[in-house]
mmCIF file of C-alpha atoms and ligand atoms in Angstrom:
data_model
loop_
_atom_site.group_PDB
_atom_site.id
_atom_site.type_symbol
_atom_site.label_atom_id
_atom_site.label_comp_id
_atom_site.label_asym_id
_atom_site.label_seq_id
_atom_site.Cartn_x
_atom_site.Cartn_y
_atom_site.Cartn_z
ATOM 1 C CA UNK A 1194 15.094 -29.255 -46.387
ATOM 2 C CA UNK A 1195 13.412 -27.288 -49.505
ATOM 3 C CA UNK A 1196 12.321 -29.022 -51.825
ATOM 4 C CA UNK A 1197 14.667 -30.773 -54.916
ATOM 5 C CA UNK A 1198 14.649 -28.835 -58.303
ATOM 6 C CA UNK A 1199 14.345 -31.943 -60.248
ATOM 7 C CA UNK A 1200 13.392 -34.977 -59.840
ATOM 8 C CA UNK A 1201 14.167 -38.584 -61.333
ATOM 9 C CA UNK A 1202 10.851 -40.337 -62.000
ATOM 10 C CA UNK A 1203 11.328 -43.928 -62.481
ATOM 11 C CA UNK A 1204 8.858 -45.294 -64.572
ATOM 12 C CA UNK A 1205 7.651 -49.042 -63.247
ATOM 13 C CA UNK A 1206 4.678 -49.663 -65.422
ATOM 14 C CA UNK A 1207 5.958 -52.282 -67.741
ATOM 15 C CA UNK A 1208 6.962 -54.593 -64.736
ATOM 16 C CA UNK A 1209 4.980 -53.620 -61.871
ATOM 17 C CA UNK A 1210 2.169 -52.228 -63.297
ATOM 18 C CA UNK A 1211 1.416 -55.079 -65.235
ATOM 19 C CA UNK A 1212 3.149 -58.601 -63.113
ATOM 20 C CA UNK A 1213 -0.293 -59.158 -62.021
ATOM 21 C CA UNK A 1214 -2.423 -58.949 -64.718
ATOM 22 C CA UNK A 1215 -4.568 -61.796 -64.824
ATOM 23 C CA UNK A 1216 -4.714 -62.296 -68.743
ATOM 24 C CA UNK A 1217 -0.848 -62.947 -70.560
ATOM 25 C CA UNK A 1218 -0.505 -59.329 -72.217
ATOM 26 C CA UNK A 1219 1.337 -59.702 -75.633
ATOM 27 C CA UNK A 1220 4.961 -58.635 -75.928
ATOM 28 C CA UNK A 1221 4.298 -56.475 -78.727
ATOM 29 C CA UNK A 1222 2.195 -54.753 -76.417
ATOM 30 C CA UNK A 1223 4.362 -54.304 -73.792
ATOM 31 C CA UNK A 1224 7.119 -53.299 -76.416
ATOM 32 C CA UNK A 1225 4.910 -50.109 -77.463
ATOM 33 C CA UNK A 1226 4.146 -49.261 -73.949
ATOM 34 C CA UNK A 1227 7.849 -49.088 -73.225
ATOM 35 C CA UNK A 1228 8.347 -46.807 -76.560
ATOM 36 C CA UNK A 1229 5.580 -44.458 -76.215
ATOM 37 C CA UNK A 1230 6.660 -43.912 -71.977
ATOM 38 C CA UNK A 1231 10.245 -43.069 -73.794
ATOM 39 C CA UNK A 1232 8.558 -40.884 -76.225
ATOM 40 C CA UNK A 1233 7.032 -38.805 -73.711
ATOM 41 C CA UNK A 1234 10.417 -37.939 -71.923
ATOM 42 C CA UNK A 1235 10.532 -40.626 -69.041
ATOM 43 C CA UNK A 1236 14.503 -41.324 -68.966
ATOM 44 C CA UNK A 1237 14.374 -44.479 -66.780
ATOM 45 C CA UNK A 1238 11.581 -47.647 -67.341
ATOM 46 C CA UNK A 1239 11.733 -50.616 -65.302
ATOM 47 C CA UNK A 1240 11.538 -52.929 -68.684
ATOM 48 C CA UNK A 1241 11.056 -56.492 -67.696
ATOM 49 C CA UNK A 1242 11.662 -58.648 -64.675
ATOM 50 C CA UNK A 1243 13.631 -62.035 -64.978
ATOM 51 C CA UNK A 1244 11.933 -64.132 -62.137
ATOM 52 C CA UNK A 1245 10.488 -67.785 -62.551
ATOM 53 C CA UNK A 1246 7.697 -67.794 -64.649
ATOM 54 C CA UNK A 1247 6.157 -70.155 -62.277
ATOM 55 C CA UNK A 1248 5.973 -67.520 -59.649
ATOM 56 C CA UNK A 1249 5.100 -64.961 -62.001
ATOM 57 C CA UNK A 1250 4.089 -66.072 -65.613
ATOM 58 C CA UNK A 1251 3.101 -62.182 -66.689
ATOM 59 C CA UNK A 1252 6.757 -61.698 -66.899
ATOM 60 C CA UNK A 1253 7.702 -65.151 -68.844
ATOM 61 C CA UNK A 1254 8.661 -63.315 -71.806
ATOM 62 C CA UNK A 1255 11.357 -61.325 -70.251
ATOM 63 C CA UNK A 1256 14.094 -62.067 -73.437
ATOM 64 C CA UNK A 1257 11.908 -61.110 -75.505
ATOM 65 C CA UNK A 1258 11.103 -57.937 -73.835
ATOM 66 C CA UNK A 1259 14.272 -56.652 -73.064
ATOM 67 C CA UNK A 1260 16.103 -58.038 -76.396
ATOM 68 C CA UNK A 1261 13.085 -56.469 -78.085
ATOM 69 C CA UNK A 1262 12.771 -52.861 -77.291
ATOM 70 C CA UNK A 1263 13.877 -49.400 -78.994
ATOM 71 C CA UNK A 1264 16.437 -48.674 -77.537
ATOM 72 C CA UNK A 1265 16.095 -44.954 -77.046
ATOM 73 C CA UNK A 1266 19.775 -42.035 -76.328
ATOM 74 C CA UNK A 1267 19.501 -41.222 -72.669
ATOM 75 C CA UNK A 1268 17.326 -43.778 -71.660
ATOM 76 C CA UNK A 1269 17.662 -46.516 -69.343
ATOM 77 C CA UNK A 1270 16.139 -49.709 -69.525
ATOM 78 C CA UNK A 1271 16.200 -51.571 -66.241
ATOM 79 C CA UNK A 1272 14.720 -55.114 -64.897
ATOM 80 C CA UNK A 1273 14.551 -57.264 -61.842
ATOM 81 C CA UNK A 1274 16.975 -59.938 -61.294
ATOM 82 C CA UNK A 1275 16.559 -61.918 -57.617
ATOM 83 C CA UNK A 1276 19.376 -64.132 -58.186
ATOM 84 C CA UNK A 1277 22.500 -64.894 -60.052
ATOM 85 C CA UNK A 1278 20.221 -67.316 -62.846
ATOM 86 C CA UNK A 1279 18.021 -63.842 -63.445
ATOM 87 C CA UNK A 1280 21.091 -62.217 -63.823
ATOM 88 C CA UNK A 1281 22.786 -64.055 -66.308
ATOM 89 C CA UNK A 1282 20.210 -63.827 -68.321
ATOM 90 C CA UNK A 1283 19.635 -60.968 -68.039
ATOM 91 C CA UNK A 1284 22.978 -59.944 -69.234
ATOM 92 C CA UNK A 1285 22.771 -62.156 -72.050
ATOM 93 C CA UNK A 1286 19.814 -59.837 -73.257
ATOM 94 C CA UNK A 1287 22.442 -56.644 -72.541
ATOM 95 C CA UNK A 1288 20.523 -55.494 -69.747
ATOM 96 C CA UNK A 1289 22.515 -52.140 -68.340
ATOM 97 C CA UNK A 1290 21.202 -52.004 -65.217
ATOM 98 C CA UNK A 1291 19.002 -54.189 -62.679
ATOM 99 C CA UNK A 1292 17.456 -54.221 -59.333
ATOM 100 C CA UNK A 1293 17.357 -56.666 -56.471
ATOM 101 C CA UNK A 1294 14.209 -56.202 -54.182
ATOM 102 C CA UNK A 1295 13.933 -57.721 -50.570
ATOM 103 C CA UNK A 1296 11.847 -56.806 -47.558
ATOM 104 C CA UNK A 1297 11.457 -54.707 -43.884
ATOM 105 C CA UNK A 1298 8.588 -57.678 -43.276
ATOM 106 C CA UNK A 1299 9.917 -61.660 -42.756
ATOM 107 C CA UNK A 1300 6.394 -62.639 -43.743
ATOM 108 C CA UNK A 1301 6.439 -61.160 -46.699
ATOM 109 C CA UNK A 1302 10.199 -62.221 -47.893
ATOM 110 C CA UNK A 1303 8.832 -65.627 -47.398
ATOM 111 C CA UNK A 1304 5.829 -65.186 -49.817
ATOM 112 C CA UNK A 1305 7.533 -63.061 -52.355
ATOM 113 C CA UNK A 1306 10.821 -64.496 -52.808
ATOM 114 C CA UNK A 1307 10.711 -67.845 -50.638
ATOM 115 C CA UNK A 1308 13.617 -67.124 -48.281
ATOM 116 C CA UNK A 1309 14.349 -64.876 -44.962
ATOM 117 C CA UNK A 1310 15.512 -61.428 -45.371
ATOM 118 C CA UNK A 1311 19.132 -62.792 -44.370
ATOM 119 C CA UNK A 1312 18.735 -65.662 -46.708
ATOM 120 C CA UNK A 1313 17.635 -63.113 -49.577
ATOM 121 C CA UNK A 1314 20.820 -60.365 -48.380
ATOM 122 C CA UNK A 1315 23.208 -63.694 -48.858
ATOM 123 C CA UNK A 1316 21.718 -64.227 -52.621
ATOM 124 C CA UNK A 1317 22.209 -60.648 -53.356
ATOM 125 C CA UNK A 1318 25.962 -60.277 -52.450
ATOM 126 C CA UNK A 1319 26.919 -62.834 -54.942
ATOM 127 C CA UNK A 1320 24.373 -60.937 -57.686
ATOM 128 C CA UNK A 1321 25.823 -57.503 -56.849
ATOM 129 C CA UNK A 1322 29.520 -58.896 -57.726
ATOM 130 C CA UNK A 1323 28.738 -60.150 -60.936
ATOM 131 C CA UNK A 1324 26.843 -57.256 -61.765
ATOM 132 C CA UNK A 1325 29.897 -54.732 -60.754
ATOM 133 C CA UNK A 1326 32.361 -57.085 -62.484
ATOM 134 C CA UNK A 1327 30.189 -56.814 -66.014
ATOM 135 C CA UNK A 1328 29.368 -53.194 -65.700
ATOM 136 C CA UNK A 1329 25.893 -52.939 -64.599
ATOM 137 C CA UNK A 1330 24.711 -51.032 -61.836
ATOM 138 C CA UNK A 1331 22.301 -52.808 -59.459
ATOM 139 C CA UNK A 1332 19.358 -50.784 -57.651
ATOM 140 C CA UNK A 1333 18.079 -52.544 -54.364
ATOM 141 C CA UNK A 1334 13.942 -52.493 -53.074
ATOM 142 C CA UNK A 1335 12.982 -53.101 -49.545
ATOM 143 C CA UNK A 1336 9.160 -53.642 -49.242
ATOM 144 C CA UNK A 1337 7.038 -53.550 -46.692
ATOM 145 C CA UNK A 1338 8.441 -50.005 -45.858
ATOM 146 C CA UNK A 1339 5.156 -48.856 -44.117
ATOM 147 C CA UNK A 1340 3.360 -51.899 -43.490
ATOM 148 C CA UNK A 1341 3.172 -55.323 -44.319
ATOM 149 C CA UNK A 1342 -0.085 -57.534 -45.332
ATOM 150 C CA UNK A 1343 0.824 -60.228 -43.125
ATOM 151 C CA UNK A 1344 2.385 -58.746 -40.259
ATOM 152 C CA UNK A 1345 1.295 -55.144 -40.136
ATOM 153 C CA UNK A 1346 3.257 -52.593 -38.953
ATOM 154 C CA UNK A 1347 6.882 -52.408 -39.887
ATOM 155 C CA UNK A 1348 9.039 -50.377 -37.424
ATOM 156 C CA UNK A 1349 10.802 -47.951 -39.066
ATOM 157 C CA UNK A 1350 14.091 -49.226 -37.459
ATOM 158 C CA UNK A 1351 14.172 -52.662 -39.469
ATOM 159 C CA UNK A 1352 13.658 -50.719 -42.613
ATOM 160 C CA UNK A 1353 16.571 -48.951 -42.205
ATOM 161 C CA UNK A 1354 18.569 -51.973 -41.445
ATOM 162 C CA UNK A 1355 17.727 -53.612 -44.529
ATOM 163 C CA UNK A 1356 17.970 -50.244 -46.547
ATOM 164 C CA UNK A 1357 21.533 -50.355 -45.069
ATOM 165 C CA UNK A 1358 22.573 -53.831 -45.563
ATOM 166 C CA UNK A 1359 21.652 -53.253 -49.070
ATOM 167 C CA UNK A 1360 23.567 -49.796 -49.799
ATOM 168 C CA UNK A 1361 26.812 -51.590 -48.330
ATOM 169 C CA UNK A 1362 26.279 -54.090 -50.430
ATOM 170 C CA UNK A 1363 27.115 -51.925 -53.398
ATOM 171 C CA UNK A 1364 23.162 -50.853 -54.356
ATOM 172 C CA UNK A 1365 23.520 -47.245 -55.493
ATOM 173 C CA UNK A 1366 20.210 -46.334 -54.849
ATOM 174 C CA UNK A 1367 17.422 -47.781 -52.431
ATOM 175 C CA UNK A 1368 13.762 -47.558 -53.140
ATOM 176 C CA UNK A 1369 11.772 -47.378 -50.236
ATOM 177 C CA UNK A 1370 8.395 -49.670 -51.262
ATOM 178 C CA UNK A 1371 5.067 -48.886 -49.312
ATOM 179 C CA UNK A 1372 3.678 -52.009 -51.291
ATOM 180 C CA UNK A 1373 0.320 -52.260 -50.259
ATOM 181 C CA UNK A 1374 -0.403 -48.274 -49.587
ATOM 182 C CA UNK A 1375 -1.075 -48.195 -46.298
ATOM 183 C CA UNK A 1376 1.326 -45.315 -45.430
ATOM 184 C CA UNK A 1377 0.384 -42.009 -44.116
ATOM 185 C CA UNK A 1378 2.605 -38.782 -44.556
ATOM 186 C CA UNK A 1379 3.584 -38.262 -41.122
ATOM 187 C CA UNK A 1380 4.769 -42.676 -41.116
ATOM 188 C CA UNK A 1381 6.304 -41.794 -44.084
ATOM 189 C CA UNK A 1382 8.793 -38.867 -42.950
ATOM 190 C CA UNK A 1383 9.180 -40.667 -39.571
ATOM 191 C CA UNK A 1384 10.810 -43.905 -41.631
ATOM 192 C CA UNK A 1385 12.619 -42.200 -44.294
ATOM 193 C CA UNK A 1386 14.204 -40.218 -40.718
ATOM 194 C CA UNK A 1387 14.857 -43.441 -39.809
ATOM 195 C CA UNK A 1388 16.471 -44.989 -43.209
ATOM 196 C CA UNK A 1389 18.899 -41.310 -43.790
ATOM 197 C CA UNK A 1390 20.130 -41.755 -40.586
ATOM 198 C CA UNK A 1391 22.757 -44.332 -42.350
ATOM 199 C CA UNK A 1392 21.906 -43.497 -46.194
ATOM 200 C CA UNK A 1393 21.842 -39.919 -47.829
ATOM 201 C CA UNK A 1394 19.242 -38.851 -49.125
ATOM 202 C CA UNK A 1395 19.918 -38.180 -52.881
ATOM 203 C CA UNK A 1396 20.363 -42.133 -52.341
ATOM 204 C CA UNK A 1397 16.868 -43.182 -51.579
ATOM 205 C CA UNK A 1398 13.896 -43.272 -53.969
ATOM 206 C CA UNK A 1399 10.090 -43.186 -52.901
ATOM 207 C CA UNK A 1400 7.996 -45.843 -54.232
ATOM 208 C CA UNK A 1401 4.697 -45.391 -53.265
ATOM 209 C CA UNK A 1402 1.393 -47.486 -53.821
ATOM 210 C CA UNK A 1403 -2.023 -46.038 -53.879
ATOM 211 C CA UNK A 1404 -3.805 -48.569 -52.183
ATOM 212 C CA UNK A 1405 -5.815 -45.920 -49.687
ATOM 213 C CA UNK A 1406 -5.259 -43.393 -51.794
ATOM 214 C CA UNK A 1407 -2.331 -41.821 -49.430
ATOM 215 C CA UNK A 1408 0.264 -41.926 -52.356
ATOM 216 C CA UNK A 1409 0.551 -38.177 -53.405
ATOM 217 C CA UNK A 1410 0.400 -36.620 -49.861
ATOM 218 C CA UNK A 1411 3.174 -39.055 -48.909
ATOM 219 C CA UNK A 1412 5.533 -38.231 -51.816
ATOM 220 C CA UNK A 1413 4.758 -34.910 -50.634
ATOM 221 C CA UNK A 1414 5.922 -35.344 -47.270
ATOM 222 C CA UNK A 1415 9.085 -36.981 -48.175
ATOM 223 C CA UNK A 1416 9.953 -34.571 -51.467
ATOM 224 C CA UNK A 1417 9.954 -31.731 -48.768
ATOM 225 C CA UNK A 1418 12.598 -34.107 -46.975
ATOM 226 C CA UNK A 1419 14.715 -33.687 -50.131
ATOM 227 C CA UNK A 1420 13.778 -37.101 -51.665
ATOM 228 C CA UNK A 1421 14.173 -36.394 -55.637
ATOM 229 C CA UNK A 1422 14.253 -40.015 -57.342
ATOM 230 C CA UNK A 1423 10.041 -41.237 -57.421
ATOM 231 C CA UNK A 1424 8.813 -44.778 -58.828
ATOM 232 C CA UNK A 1425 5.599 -44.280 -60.636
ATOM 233 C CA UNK A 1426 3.227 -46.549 -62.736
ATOM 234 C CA UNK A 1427 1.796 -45.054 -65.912
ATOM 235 C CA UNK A 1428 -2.718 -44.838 -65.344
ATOM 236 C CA UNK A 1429 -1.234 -46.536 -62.406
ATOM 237 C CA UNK A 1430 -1.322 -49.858 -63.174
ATOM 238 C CA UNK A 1431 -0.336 -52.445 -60.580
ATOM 239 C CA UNK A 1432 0.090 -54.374 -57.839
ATOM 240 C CA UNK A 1433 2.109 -57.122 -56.001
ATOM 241 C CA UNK A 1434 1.087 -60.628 -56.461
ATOM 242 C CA UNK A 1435 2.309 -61.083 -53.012
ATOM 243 C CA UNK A 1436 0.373 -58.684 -51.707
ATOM 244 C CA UNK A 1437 -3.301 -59.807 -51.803
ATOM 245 C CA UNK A 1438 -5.547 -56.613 -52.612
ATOM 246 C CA UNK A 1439 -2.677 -54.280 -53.256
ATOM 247 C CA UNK A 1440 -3.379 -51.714 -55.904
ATOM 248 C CA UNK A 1441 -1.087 -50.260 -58.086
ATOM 249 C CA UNK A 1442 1.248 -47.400 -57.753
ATOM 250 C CA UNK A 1443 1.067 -43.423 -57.526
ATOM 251 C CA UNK A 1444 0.123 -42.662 -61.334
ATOM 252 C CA UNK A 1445 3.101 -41.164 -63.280
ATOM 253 C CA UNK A 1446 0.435 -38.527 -64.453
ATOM 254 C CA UNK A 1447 -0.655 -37.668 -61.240
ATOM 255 C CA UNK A 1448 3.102 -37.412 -59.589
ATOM 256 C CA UNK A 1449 3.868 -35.201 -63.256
ATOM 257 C CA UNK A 1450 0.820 -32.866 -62.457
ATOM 258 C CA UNK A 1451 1.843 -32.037 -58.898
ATOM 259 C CA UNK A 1452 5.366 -31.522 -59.528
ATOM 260 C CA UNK A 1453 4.685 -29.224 -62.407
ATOM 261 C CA UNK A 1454 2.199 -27.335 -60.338
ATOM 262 C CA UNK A 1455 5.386 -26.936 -57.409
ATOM 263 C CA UNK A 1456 7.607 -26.277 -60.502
ATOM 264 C CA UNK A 1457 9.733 -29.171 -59.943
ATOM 265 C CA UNK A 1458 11.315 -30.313 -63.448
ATOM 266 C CA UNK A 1459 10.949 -34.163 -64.628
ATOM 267 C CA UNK A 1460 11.451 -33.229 -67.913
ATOM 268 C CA UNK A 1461 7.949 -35.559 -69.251
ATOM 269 C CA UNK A 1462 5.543 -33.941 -71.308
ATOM 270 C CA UNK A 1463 2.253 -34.452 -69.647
ATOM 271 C CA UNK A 1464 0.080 -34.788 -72.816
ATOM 272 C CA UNK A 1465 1.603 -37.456 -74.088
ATOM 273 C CA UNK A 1466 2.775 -39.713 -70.853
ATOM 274 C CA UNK A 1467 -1.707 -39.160 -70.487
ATOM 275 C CA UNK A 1468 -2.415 -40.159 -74.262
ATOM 276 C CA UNK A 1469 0.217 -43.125 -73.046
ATOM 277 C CA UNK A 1470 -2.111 -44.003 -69.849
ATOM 278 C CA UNK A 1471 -5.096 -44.323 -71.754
ATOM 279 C CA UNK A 1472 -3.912 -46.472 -74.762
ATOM 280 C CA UNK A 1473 -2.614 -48.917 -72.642
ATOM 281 C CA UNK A 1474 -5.273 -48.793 -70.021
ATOM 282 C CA UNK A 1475 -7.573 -49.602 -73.167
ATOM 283 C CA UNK A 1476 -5.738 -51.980 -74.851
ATOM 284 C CA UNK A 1477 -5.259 -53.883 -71.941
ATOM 285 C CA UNK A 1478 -8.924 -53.882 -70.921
ATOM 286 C CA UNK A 1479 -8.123 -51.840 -67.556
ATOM 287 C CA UNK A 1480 -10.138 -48.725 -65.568
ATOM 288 C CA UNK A 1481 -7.758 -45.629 -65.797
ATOM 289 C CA UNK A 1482 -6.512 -44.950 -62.186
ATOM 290 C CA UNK A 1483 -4.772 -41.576 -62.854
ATOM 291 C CA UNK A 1484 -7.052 -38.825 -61.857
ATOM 292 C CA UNK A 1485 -5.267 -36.378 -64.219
ATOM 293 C CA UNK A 1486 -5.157 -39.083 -67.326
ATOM 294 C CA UNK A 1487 -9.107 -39.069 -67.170
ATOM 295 C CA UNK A 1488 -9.000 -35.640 -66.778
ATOM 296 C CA UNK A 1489 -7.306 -34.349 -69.287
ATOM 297 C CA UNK A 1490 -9.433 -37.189 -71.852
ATOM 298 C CA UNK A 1491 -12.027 -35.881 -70.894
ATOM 299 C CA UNK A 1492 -11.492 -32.329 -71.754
HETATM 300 C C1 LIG B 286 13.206 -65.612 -56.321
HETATM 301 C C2 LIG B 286 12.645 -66.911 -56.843
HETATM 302 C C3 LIG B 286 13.190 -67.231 -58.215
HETATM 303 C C4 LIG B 286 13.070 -68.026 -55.875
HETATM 304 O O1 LIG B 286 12.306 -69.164 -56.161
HETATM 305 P P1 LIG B 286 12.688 -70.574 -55.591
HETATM 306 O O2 LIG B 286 11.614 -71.539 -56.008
HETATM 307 O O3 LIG B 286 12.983 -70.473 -54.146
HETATM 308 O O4 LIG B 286 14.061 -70.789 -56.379
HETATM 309 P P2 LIG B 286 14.875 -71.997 -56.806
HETATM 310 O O5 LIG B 286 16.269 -71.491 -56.954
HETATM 311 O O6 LIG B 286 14.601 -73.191 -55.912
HETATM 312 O O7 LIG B 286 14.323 -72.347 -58.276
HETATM 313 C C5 LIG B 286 13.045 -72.919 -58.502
HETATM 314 C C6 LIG B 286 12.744 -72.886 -59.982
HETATM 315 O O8 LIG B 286 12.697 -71.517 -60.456
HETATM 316 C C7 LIG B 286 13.679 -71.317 -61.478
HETATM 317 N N1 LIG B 286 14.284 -70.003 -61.298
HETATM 318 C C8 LIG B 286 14.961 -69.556 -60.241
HETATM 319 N N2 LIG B 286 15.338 -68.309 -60.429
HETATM 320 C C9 LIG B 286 14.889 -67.942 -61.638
HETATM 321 C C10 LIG B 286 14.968 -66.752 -62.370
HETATM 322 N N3 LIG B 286 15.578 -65.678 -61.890
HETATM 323 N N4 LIG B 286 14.384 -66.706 -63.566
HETATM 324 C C11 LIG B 286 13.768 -67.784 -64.068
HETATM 325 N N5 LIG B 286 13.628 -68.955 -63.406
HETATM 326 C C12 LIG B 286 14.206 -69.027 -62.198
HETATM 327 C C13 LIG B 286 14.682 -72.442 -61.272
HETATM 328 O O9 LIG B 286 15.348 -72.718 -62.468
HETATM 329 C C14 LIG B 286 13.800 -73.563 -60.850
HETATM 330 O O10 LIG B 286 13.118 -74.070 -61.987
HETATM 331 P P3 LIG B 286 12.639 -75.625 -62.079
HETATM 332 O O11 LIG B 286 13.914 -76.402 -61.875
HETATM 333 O O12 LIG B 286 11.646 -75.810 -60.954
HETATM 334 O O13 LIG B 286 12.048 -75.710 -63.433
HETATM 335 C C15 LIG B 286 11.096 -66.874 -56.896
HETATM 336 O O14 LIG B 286 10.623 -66.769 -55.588
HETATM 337 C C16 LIG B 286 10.584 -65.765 -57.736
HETATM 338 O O15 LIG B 286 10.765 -65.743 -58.937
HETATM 339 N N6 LIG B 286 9.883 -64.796 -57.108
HETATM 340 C C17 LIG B 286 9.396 -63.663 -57.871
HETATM 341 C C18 LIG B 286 8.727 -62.724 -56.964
HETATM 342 C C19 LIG B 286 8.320 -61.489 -57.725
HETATM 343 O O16 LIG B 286 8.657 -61.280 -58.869
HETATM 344 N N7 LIG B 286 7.550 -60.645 -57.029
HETATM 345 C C20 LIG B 286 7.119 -59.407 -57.591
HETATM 346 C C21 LIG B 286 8.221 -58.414 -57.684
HETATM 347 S S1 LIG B 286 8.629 -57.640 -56.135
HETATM 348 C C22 LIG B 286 7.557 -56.349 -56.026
HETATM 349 O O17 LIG B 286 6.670 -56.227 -56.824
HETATM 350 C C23 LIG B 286 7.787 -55.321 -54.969
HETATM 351 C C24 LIG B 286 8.448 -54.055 -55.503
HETATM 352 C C25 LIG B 286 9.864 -54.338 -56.016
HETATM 353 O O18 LIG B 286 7.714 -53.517 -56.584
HETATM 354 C C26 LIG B 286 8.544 -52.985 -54.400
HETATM 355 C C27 LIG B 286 7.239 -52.813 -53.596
HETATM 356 O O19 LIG B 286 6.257 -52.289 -54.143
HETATM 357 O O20 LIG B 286 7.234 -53.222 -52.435
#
């Protein structure tokens, strides 16, 4: 397969990148973050996420987020919604698109959204007809894609099965999470086999963590299987607080750098999604985890 001419990058700093901060990060904050990734060409952000605030008080102020921000032409601003009570409000707010996110690992469905992975398909069916009947398309995650921090390895096979169950469902696009990085390249083109076997492949997204540093060389691997739709974190913030130790996700910079160097288009000016990674990673008190955002301050 060559490789795609384009690709899609979906920008997932605002939520994931910064769910498990420790310290509440003002909304005002988060509002300029979401402006400034805009301003440097990203066409998709993952805005806000409308879980309990008990399970996850970094995104309490998900109204105010998503009711808040500039909205910018060709842009989308997306959010998680687990259930139908996310979802609702989430529409009140005029959300145009959201995602549902379940799991490859039991385990880890358990921890992260307190039901089975058949338990969690059953609340999404109901969340994927409301969402069609009010317009708004619905994205679906499966974590755990190449390993889980509970139960380990993840066979490829219950991946897809998931992936599936989810793309029947009505999700137009699947994002494959490897949510605590422990993925290799070969892994990762032997489970995305697995997952296109029932899904194409202009379907499926790669959403890679950088945990052991295997991110990049296993976007790599499945961009040269015609995957052309990436998740990214901006100074790649991040991680899962589900997933004890889990770091945050391939850099937007870093994914921006290599594609430009294998002329893919994304259509983000570098300079500024970099000048983006370091404001936030110093307003917010954080170490800069793109390679190429240090690099290029530094220069
Ligand atoms: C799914 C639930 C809500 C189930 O949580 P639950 O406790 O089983 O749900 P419940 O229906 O029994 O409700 C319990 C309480 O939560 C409230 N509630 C219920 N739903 C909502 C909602 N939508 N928004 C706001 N509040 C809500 C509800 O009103 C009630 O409030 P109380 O009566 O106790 O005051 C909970 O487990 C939860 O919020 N989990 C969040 C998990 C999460 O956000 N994880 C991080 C995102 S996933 C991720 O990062 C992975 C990904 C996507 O990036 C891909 C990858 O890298 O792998």
């Amino acid at each position: 397969m060559p490789f795609p001419k384009s690709i899609r990058l979906v920008e997932v700093g605002p939520r994931d990148g910064l769910q498990n901060e420790p310290e509440p990060i003002d909304t005002p904050i988060k509002l300029e973050l979401i402006d400034r990734l805009g301003a440097a060409g990203i066409r998709y952000i993952e805005a806000a996420s409308f879980v309990s605030p008990k399970w996850v008080p970094q995104m309490a102020d998900y109204r105010e987020v998503m009711t808040g921000l500039t909205r910018r032409k060709g842009v989308t601003y997306s959010a998680l919604t687990p259930n139908l009570e996310g979802l609702e409000v989430a529409l009140e707010c005029g959300v145009e698109e959201v995602a549902v996110f379940g799991a490859a690992s039991e385990t880890f469905s358990q921890k992260n959204i307190n039901c089975s992975i058949a338990e969690s398909l059953d609340r999404f069916a109901p969340v994927l007809e409301r969402a069609k009947s009010a317009g708004v398309r619905v994205r679906g995650y499966v974590s755990c894609v190449l390993g889980c921090p509970y139960e380990g390895e993840i066979a490829p096979a219950k991946v897809a099965e998931v992936s599936k169950a989810l793309y029947e469902m009505g999700c137009y696009e699947v994002s494959l999470g490897d949510t605590i990085g422990t993925g290799t390249p070969l892994k990762a083109k032997h489970m995305l086999e697995a997952v296109a076997k029932d899904i194409p492949i202009d379907k499926l997204a790669a959403h890679f963590h950088d945990t052991y540093g295997q991110a990049l060389a296993n976007l790599y691997a499945v961009l040269e299987e015609g995957v052309a739709v990436v998740d990214s974190s901006v100074a790649g913030l991040g991680g899962c607080p589900y997933a004890k130790g889990a770091s945050g996700n391939v850099a937007s910079e870093d994914v921006v750098y290599m594609l430009n160097g294998m002329g893919i288009e994304s259509g983000i000016d570098l300079d500024k999604l970099a000048e983006t990674g370091n404001w936030i990673t110093q307003t917010i008190g954080r170490p800069n985890r793109s390679k190429v955002g240090v690099a290029l301050a530094a220069k």
